GROMACS .gro file of C-alpha atoms in nm:
model
  180
    1GLY     CA    1  12.806  12.529   1.440
    2LYS     CA    2  12.966  12.197   1.502
    3VAL     CA    3  13.286  12.120   1.694
    4VAL     CA    4  13.597  12.075   1.478
    5GLY     CA    5  13.866  12.106   1.744
    6VAL     CA    6  14.008  12.284   2.046
    7LYS     CA    7  14.239  12.585   2.024
    8SER     CA    8  14.496  12.651   2.296
    9GLY     CA    9  14.738  12.935   2.241
   10GLY     CA   10  14.845  12.905   1.878
   11GLU     CA   11  14.782  12.532   1.848
   12VAL     CA   12  14.468  12.348   1.742
   13ALA     CA   13  14.381  11.990   1.826
   14ARG     CA   14  14.127  11.858   1.576
   15CYS     CA   15  13.846  11.636   1.702
   16LYS     CA   16  13.488  11.534   1.637
   17GLN     CA   17  13.360  11.586   1.993
   18VAL     CA   18  13.453  11.798   2.296
   19TYR     CA   19  13.364  11.710   2.655
   20CYS     CA   20  13.420  11.984   2.912
   21ASP     CA   21  13.298  12.153   3.226
   22PRO     CA   22  13.116  12.490   3.216
   23THR     CA   23  13.433  12.696   3.273
   24TYR     CA   24  13.553  12.605   2.921
   25ALA     CA   25  13.229  12.708   2.747
   26SER     CA   26  13.095  13.010   2.936
   27ALA     CA   27  12.892  13.136   2.638
   28LYS     CA   28  12.706  12.802   2.619
   29VAL     CA   29  12.592  12.772   2.984
   30THR     CA   30  12.335  12.934   3.210
   31LYS     CA   31  12.375  13.017   3.579
   32SER     CA   32  12.137  12.800   3.780
   33GLY     CA   33  12.231  12.899   4.135
   34GLN     CA   34  12.516  12.919   4.384
   35VAL     CA   35  12.684  12.683   4.632
   36VAL     CA   36  12.858  12.784   4.952
   37ARG     CA   37  13.149  12.563   5.058
   38CYS     CA   38  13.356  12.588   5.373
   39ILE     CA   39  13.675  12.392   5.441
   40CYS     CA   40  13.772  12.372   5.808
   41LEU     CA   41  14.104  12.254   5.952
   42MET     CA   42  14.075  12.095   6.294
   43ASP     CA   43  14.298  11.908   6.538
   44HIS     CA   44  14.019  11.672   6.646
   45PRO     CA   45  13.745  11.459   6.488
   46ILE     CA   46  13.386  11.584   6.490
   47PRO     CA   47  13.246  11.554   6.843
   48ASN     CA   48  12.979  11.290   6.914
   49THR     CA   49  13.096  11.064   6.628
   50LYS     CA   50  13.283  10.816   6.852
   51ASP     CA   51  13.609  10.974   6.727
   52ALA     CA   52  13.541  10.854   6.372
   53LEU     CA   53  13.834  10.928   6.141
   54SER     CA   54  13.602  10.995   5.847
   55THR     CA   55  13.243  11.110   5.863
   56GLN     CA   56  12.958  11.211   5.637
   57ILE     CA   57  12.657  11.390   5.784
   58ILE     CA   58  12.359  11.517   5.590
   59ILE     CA   59  12.147  11.770   5.777
   60PRO     CA   60  11.796  11.738   5.633
   61GLN     CA   61  11.649  12.057   5.491
   62LYS     CA   62  11.331  12.038   5.700
   63GLN     CA   63  11.532  11.998   6.020
   64VAL     CA   64  11.685  12.344   5.967
   65GLY     CA   65  11.402  12.520   5.781
   66ARG     CA   66  11.569  12.523   5.439
   67LYS     CA   67  11.490  12.422   5.081
   68SER     CA   68  11.810  12.215   5.051
   69ASP     CA   69  12.017  11.985   5.273
   70ILE     CA   70  12.347  12.081   5.436
   71TYR     CA   71  12.636  11.838   5.374
   72VAL     CA   72  12.918  11.784   5.625
   73THR     CA   73  13.212  11.560   5.540
   74MET     CA   74  13.523  11.505   5.749
   75VAL     CA   75  13.840  11.324   5.643
   76SER     CA   76  14.175  11.260   5.811
   77SER     CA   77  14.511  11.093   5.766
   78THR     CA   78  14.336  10.757   5.714
   79THR     CA   79  14.220  10.881   5.373
   80GLN     CA   80  14.566  11.022   5.294
   81VAL     CA   81  14.446  11.384   5.274
   82ALA     CA   82  14.569  11.526   5.606
   83SER     CA   83  14.873  11.491   5.828
   84LYS     CA   84  14.837  11.267   6.133
   85GLY     CA   85  14.648  11.455   6.403
   86TRP     CA   86  14.472  11.688   6.156
   87PHE     CA   87  14.116  11.665   6.028
   88ILE     CA   88  13.958  11.840   5.731
   89ALA     CA   89  13.585  11.910   5.743
   90MET     CA   90  13.391  12.035   5.443
   91ILE     CA   91  13.045  12.188   5.468
   92SER     CA   92  12.833  12.278   5.167
   93THR     CA   93  12.481  12.373   5.069
   94ASN     CA   94  12.290  12.559   4.802
   95VAL     CA   95  12.278  12.934   4.863
   96GLU     CA   96  11.925  13.049   4.947
   97THR     CA   97  11.981  13.390   5.110
   98ASP     CA   98  12.210  13.694   5.100
   99ASN     CA   99  12.413  13.548   5.390
  100PRO     CA  100  12.569  13.218   5.271
  101GLU     CA  101  12.797  13.181   5.573
  102ALA     CA  102  12.497  13.183   5.806
  103GLU     CA  103  12.338  12.911   5.593
  104ILE     CA  104  12.614  12.662   5.679
  105GLN     CA  105  12.612  12.751   6.051
  106PRO     CA  106  12.419  12.434   6.150
  107GLY     CA  107  12.707  12.234   5.999
  108LEU     CA  108  12.973  12.450   6.162
  109ASN     CA  109  12.798  12.401   6.498
  110LEU     CA  110  12.868  12.026   6.478
  111LEU     CA  111  13.246  12.064   6.435
  112GLY     CA  112  13.367  12.195   6.768
  113PRO     CA  113  13.673  12.426   6.766
  114VAL     CA  114  13.810  12.509   6.418
  115LYS     CA  115  14.175  12.609   6.371
  116GLN     CA  116  14.133  12.762   6.022
  117LYS     CA  117  13.830  12.817   5.800
  118PHE     CA  118  13.813  12.884   5.424
  119LEU     CA  119  13.480  12.998   5.276
  120GLN     CA  120  13.388  13.015   4.907
  121VAL     CA  121  13.066  13.089   4.721
  122SER     CA  122  13.062  12.950   4.366
  123ASP     CA  123  12.819  12.999   4.082
  124VAL     CA  124  12.659  12.682   3.950
  125PHE     CA  125  12.606  12.643   3.574
  126GLN     CA  126  12.425  12.404   3.343
  127PRO     CA  127  12.454  12.365   2.965
  128GLN     CA  128  12.202  12.549   2.747
  129GLU     CA  129  12.165  12.251   2.512
  130ASP     CA  130  12.235  11.877   2.514
  131GLY     CA  131  12.531  11.899   2.273
  132THR     CA  132  12.410  11.644   2.020
  133ALA     CA  133  12.387  11.900   1.737
  134SER     CA  134  12.715  12.083   1.811
  135GLN     CA  135  12.903  11.781   1.953
  136LEU     CA  136  13.004  12.005   2.247
  137PHE     CA  137  12.910  11.812   2.562
  138ILE     CA  138  12.920  12.029   2.873
  139SER     CA  139  12.878  11.896   3.225
  140LYS     CA  140  12.690  12.071   3.500
  141SER     CA  141  12.888  12.245   3.774
  142TYR     CA  142  12.954  12.053   4.094
  143ASP     CA  143  12.656  12.093   4.325
  144ALA     CA  144  12.654  12.102   4.705
  145THR     CA  145  12.627  11.726   4.756
  146SER     CA  146  12.923  11.551   4.913
  147HIS     CA  147  12.854  11.197   4.791
  148PHE     CA  148  12.901  11.258   4.414
  149GLU     CA  149  12.572  11.092   4.314
  150THR     CA  150  12.461  11.386   4.098
  151THR     CA  151  12.808  11.417   3.943
  152CYS     CA  152  12.810  11.048   3.851
  153LEU     CA  153  12.461  11.075   3.700
  154ASP     CA  154  12.577  11.378   3.498
  155VAL     CA  155  12.879  11.185   3.364
  156LEU     CA  156  12.655  10.893   3.265
  157ASP     CA  157  12.416  11.136   3.093
  158ILE     CA  158  12.700  11.303   2.900
  159PHE     CA  159  12.831  10.960   2.795
  160LYS     CA  160  12.491  10.862   2.660
  161ARG     CA  161  12.445  11.194   2.476
  162GLY     CA  162  12.790  11.162   2.321
  163THR     CA  163  12.780  10.796   2.225
  164GLY     CA  164  12.409  10.724   2.196
  165GLU     CA  165  12.454  10.430   2.434
  166ASP     CA  166  12.425  10.368   2.806
  167PHE     CA  167  12.757  10.311   2.984
  168ASP     CA  168  12.809   9.936   3.032
  169PHE     CA  169  12.952   9.882   3.379
  170SER     CA  170  12.996   9.510   3.312
  171LYS     CA  171  13.288   9.598   3.082
  172VAL     CA  172  13.480   9.777   3.360
  173LYS     CA  173  13.793   9.591   3.473
  174HIS     CA  174  13.809   9.577   3.853
  175THR     CA  175  14.150   9.424   3.927
  176LEU     CA  176  14.490   9.407   3.765
  177GLU     CA  177  14.421   9.044   3.677
  178ASP     CA  178  14.104   9.151   3.487
  179GLN     CA  179  14.313   9.380   3.268
  180GLU     CA  180  14.546   9.108   3.137
   0.00000   0.00000   0.00000
């Protein structure tokens, strides 16, 4: 079939195309793996980073005997996401074993004392088809990377599939003056 709209409750919004993430189209996606993510609340920056108020560390897969890298990101009040004196570290990687928490241990070892830790394992999905026939364009799930490169590439790919054209960055307005 082809998309004709979106139904929510008793209402229908008619449209020619739908763009969504996998959670909105579970029958049209396939599980491709899992990601483990851990959010840690700390009262100090990551040790041995010269007290940096934001940090991104990528632990190479070969350094820790894995098939995928481990990503460590830390943010603070300077990025407006934590109260002054608090630091939020996020660690993520693709799940490769039956013990996901152990898989992020090399990242946890870098943090020093952690006040509170939140761990989540999420399934990762990808669309079963490109959407050009059905006009249902589904993104991939967020992967373990912390720098959003794969997410940006996925958005550009969905744009091209939906419009038939590459996104033209030269048309993006960068300042308020550009928009006038």
